[in-house]
Short mmCIF file of N, CA and C in Angstrom, two decimals:
data_model
loop_
_atom_site.label_atom_id
_atom_site.label_comp_id
_atom_site.label_asym_id
_atom_site.label_seq_id
_atom_site.Cartn_x
_atom_site.Cartn_y
_atom_site.Cartn_z
N MET N 1 0.75 -1.11 0.29
CA MET N 1 0.03 0.02 0.04
C MET N 1 0.98 1.28 0.12
N GLN N 2 0.51 2.01 -0.58
CA GLN N 2 1.10 3.45 -0.73
C GLN N 2 0.18 4.70 -0.14
N GLY N 3 0.60 5.84 0.58
CA GLY N 3 -0.20 6.75 0.89
C GLY N 3 0.13 8.17 0.44
N SER N 4 -0.64 8.74 0.08
CA SER N 4 -0.29 10.46 -0.13
C SER N 4 -1.05 11.31 0.41
N THR N 5 -0.61 12.49 0.92
CA THR N 5 -0.83 13.79 1.45
C THR N 5 -0.69 14.88 0.58
N LYS N 6 -1.84 15.61 0.08
CA LYS N 6 -1.72 16.72 -0.60
C LYS N 6 -2.51 18.03 0.27
N LYS N 7 -1.95 18.74 0.27
CA LYS N 7 -2.49 20.22 0.94
C LYS N 7 -3.53 20.63 0.31
N VAL N 8 -4.85 21.05 0.61
CA VAL N 8 -5.69 21.53 -0.21
C VAL N 8 -6.49 23.18 0.42
N GLU N 9 -7.07 23.73 -0.39
CA GLU N 9 -7.50 24.82 0.22
C GLU N 9 -8.97 24.87 -0.69
N LYS N 10 -10.39 24.78 0.13
CA LYS N 10 -11.39 24.67 -0.61
C LYS N 10 -12.09 25.60 0.35
N GLU N 11 -13.36 26.32 -0.37
CA GLU N 11 -14.36 27.41 0.00
C GLU N 11 -15.16 26.52 1.19
N ILE N 12 -15.62 25.40 0.75
CA ILE N 12 -16.21 24.69 1.72
C ILE N 12 -15.64 24.29 2.98
N ILE N 13 -14.39 24.04 3.33
CA ILE N 13 -13.67 23.87 4.36
C ILE N 13 -14.04 25.16 5.30
N LYS N 14 -13.39 26.42 4.62
CA LYS N 14 -13.49 27.62 5.25
C LYS N 14 -15.33 27.70 5.83
N ASN N 15 -15.97 27.66 4.94
CA ASN N 15 -17.36 27.55 5.33
C ASN N 15 -17.48 27.02 6.52
N THR N 16 -17.45 25.59 6.50
CA THR N 16 -17.44 24.72 7.67
C THR N 16 -17.06 25.04 8.81
N LEU N 17 -15.85 25.30 9.02
CA LEU N 17 -14.76 25.47 9.99
C LEU N 17 -15.10 27.01 10.68
N GLY N 18 -15.94 27.82 9.48
CA GLY N 18 -15.66 29.18 10.18
C GLY N 18 -14.78 30.24 10.21
N THR N 19 -13.39 29.80 9.69
CA THR N 19 -12.34 30.43 9.68
C THR N 19 -11.16 30.22 8.65
N ASP N 20 -10.56 30.82 8.29
CA ASP N 20 -9.59 30.69 7.37
C ASP N 20 -8.05 30.43 7.63
N LYS N 21 -8.14 30.30 9.20
CA LYS N 21 -6.98 29.75 9.77
C LYS N 21 -6.76 28.26 10.07
N TYR N 22 -6.46 27.39 8.87
CA TYR N 22 -6.67 25.77 9.28
C TYR N 22 -5.63 25.41 8.10
N GLU N 23 -4.88 24.25 8.54
CA GLU N 23 -4.09 23.44 7.28
C GLU N 23 -5.14 22.13 6.92
N ALA N 24 -5.48 21.98 5.66
CA ALA N 24 -6.11 21.06 5.21
C ALA N 24 -5.57 20.33 4.23
N TYR N 25 -5.89 18.67 4.43
CA TYR N 25 -4.82 18.00 3.62
C TYR N 25 -6.03 17.05 3.10
N ASP N 26 -5.86 16.41 1.87
CA ASP N 26 -6.24 15.17 1.26
C ASP N 26 -5.50 14.01 1.41
N ILE N 27 -5.96 13.23 2.03
CA ILE N 27 -5.05 11.81 2.35
C ILE N 27 -5.93 10.82 1.74
N SER N 28 -4.66 9.91 0.95
CA SER N 28 -5.57 8.71 0.36
C SER N 28 -4.50 7.99 0.04
N LEU N 29 -5.10 6.57 0.26
CA LEU N 29 -4.36 5.15 0.43
C LEU N 29 -4.60 4.46 -0.72
N TYR N 30 -3.36 3.79 -1.30
CA TYR N 30 -3.39 3.36 -2.58
C TYR N 30 -3.14 1.56 -2.26
N SER N 31 -3.96 0.60 -2.77
CA SER N 31 -3.78 -0.66 -2.46
C SER N 31 -2.89 -1.03 -3.88
N ASN N 32 -1.91 -1.48 -3.67
CA ASN N 32 -0.97 -2.09 -5.39
C ASN N 32 -1.83 -3.48 -5.38
N ALA N 33 -2.12 -4.15 -4.82
CA ALA N 33 -2.90 -5.34 -4.88
C ALA N 33 -4.14 -5.33 -5.42
N LYS N 34 -5.03 -4.30 -5.14
CA LYS N 34 -6.19 -4.27 -5.78
C LYS N 34 -6.36 -3.07 -6.78
N GLN N 35 -5.03 -2.49 -6.94
CA GLN N 35 -4.80 -1.30 -7.84
C GLN N 35 -6.03 -0.37 -7.87
N THR N 36 -6.46 0.32 -6.58
CA THR N 36 -7.36 1.17 -6.46
C THR N 36 -7.28 1.87 -5.18
N ASN N 37 -7.75 3.23 -5.03
CA ASN N 37 -7.62 3.55 -3.62
C ASN N 37 -8.65 3.02 -2.73
N ILE N 38 -8.04 2.97 -1.51
CA ILE N 38 -9.08 2.71 -0.38
C ILE N 38 -9.79 3.78 0.25
N THR N 39 -11.01 3.80 0.44
CA THR N 39 -11.93 5.00 0.72
C THR N 39 -12.56 4.55 1.98
N LYS N 40 -12.92 3.43 2.39
CA LYS N 40 -13.34 2.95 3.24
C LYS N 40 -13.06 1.53 4.24
N LEU N 41 -12.57 1.37 5.54
CA LEU N 41 -12.18 0.38 6.07
C LEU N 41 -13.39 -0.30 6.86
N GLU N 42 -13.97 -1.52 6.50
CA GLU N 42 -15.00 -1.73 7.01
C GLU N 42 -14.42 -2.18 8.72
N ASN N 43 -13.45 -3.29 8.98
CA ASN N 43 -13.70 -3.29 10.43
C ASN N 43 -12.12 -2.84 11.12
N SER N 44 -11.64 -2.13 10.62
CA SER N 44 -10.27 -1.72 11.16
C SER N 44 -10.01 -0.40 10.91
N LYS N 45 -9.13 0.04 11.70
CA LYS N 45 -8.64 1.68 11.66
C LYS N 45 -7.18 1.76 11.11
N PHE N 46 -6.61 2.87 10.77
CA PHE N 46 -5.41 3.11 10.35
C PHE N 46 -4.99 4.35 11.08
N GLU N 47 -3.87 4.20 11.52
CA GLU N 47 -3.14 5.58 12.42
C GLU N 47 -2.43 6.27 11.55
N VAL N 48 -2.85 7.61 11.13
CA VAL N 48 -2.36 8.75 10.55
C VAL N 48 -1.34 9.66 11.35
N SER N 49 -0.12 9.85 10.72
CA SER N 49 0.74 10.62 11.76
C SER N 49 0.99 12.00 10.34
N LEU N 50 0.88 13.04 10.84
CA LEU N 50 1.47 13.88 10.13
C LEU N 50 2.47 15.27 10.71
N PRO N 51 3.42 15.69 10.16
CA PRO N 51 4.05 16.73 10.94
C PRO N 51 3.42 18.15 10.84
N ILE N 52 3.52 18.63 12.05
CA ILE N 52 2.81 19.82 12.63
C ILE N 52 3.45 20.76 11.84
N PRO N 53 2.58 21.46 11.00
CA PRO N 53 3.19 22.73 10.30
C PRO N 53 3.87 23.81 11.47
N GLU N 54 4.89 24.65 11.26
CA GLU N 54 5.47 25.73 12.22
C GLU N 54 4.48 26.63 12.61
N SER N 55 3.58 26.82 12.12
CA SER N 55 2.29 28.03 12.14
C SER N 55 1.30 27.47 13.16
N LEU N 56 1.21 26.27 13.54
CA LEU N 56 0.55 25.49 14.27
C LEU N 56 1.08 24.96 15.58
N LYS N 57 2.52 24.75 15.51
CA LYS N 57 3.25 24.38 16.88
C LYS N 57 3.00 25.18 18.03
N GLY N 58 2.56 24.63 19.13
CA GLY N 58 2.13 25.03 20.37
C GLY N 58 0.96 25.45 20.51
N LYS N 59 0.21 25.43 19.52
CA LYS N 59 -1.36 25.63 19.56
C LYS N 59 -2.30 24.47 19.85
N ASP N 60 -3.51 24.62 20.28
CA ASP N 60 -4.39 23.57 20.30
C ASP N 60 -5.00 23.43 18.63
N ILE N 61 -4.78 21.88 18.77
CA ILE N 61 -5.13 21.50 17.44
C ILE N 61 -6.25 20.42 17.13
N THR N 62 -7.18 20.64 16.52
CA THR N 62 -8.35 19.81 16.53
C THR N 62 -8.48 19.16 14.79
N VAL N 63 -8.59 17.94 14.84
CA VAL N 63 -8.92 17.31 13.35
C VAL N 63 -9.99 16.94 12.81
N TYR N 64 -10.48 17.45 11.89
CA TYR N 64 -11.85 17.10 11.51
C TYR N 64 -11.76 16.53 9.98
N TYR N 65 -12.66 15.74 9.72
CA TYR N 65 -12.80 15.25 8.35
C TYR N 65 -14.05 16.02 7.96
N ILE N 66 -14.13 16.86 6.96
CA ILE N 66 -15.04 17.50 6.02
C ILE N 66 -15.81 16.54 5.05
N THR N 67 -17.02 16.44 5.03
CA THR N 67 -17.46 15.78 3.97
C THR N 67 -17.89 16.51 3.02
N ASP N 68 -18.33 15.93 1.64
CA ASP N 68 -18.62 16.74 0.28
C ASP N 68 -19.69 17.66 0.57
N ALA N 69 -20.54 17.11 2.01
CA ALA N 69 -21.73 18.12 1.86
C ALA N 69 -21.57 19.26 2.88
N GLY N 70 -20.19 19.10 3.31
CA GLY N 70 -19.96 20.24 4.20
C GLY N 70 -20.13 20.06 5.80
N GLU N 71 -20.12 18.79 6.24
CA GLU N 71 -20.23 18.55 7.57
C GLU N 71 -19.23 17.81 8.15
N LYS N 72 -18.73 18.20 9.38
CA LYS N 72 -17.36 18.11 10.00
C LYS N 72 -17.57 17.10 10.99
N GLU N 73 -16.56 15.97 10.65
CA GLU N 73 -16.50 14.69 11.90
C GLU N 73 -15.30 14.80 12.57
N GLU N 74 -15.28 15.22 13.98
CA GLU N 74 -14.07 15.50 14.49
C GLU N 74 -13.54 14.15 15.08
N HIS N 75 -12.16 13.90 14.84
CA HIS N 75 -11.18 12.78 15.13
C HIS N 75 -10.18 13.27 16.44
N THR N 76 -10.38 12.45 17.57
CA THR N 76 -9.13 12.70 18.67
C THR N 76 -8.00 12.58 17.94
N ALA N 77 -7.10 13.32 18.42
CA ALA N 77 -5.86 13.62 17.80
C ALA N 77 -4.86 13.57 19.06
N THR N 78 -3.75 13.07 18.97
CA THR N 78 -2.72 13.28 19.84
C THR N 78 -1.23 13.94 19.10
N ILE N 79 -0.58 14.67 20.07
CA ILE N 79 0.58 15.37 19.57
C ILE N 79 1.91 14.42 20.14
N LYS N 80 2.60 14.08 19.45
CA LYS N 80 3.52 12.81 19.54
C LYS N 80 5.18 14.00 19.47
N GLY N 81 5.69 13.81 20.60
CA GLY N 81 7.01 15.01 20.68
C GLY N 81 6.75 15.87 20.53
N ASP N 82 7.25 17.16 19.65
CA ASP N 82 7.03 18.34 19.37
C ASP N 82 6.52 18.59 18.12
N ASP N 83 6.82 17.57 17.26
CA ASP N 83 6.30 18.00 15.59
C ASP N 83 5.62 17.07 15.02
N MET N 84 4.77 15.95 15.55
CA MET N 84 3.94 15.20 14.81
C MET N 84 2.53 14.99 15.64
N LEU N 85 1.43 14.88 14.64
CA LEU N 85 -0.08 14.69 14.97
C LEU N 85 -0.42 13.52 14.62
N THR N 86 -1.07 12.75 15.49
CA THR N 86 -1.60 11.42 15.28
C THR N 86 -3.01 11.55 15.48
N PHE N 87 -3.66 10.75 14.48
CA PHE N 87 -5.19 10.25 14.99
C PHE N 87 -5.48 9.05 13.89
N GLU N 88 -6.73 8.72 14.30
CA GLU N 88 -7.08 7.20 13.67
C GLU N 88 -8.48 7.52 13.11
N THR N 89 -8.42 6.82 11.93
CA THR N 89 -9.43 6.76 10.90
C THR N 89 -9.96 5.66 10.44
N ASN N 90 -11.17 5.39 9.75
CA ASN N 90 -11.26 4.21 9.22
C ASN N 90 -12.09 4.70 7.61
N HIS N 91 -11.52 5.53 7.40
CA HIS N 91 -11.77 6.10 5.99
C HIS N 91 -11.15 7.20 5.64
N PHE N 92 -11.17 7.30 4.09
CA PHE N 92 -10.30 8.43 3.54
C PHE N 92 -10.75 9.13 2.16
N SER N 93 -10.77 10.26 1.91
CA SER N 93 -11.11 11.06 0.95
C SER N 93 -11.46 10.23 -0.25
#
């Protein structure tokens, strides 16, 4: 499996969060065996770790999944060390 992370800026994110002070990423997971992107995991979760941008270090951070309909789903996040943010999910964009 391979994963990729791409920074995104979308009006729907800004409107859903009510601020323009955010970092948003499109995270995808690709299965080489199935030759397709994995979007939903039925019975398991993946742990995702991302480096914390300098602009957010030392601040309270909340992780949300924003649906295409503009709804937000909060994920519990932890900070490991001074520079990594970790959360679990069972689905990807």
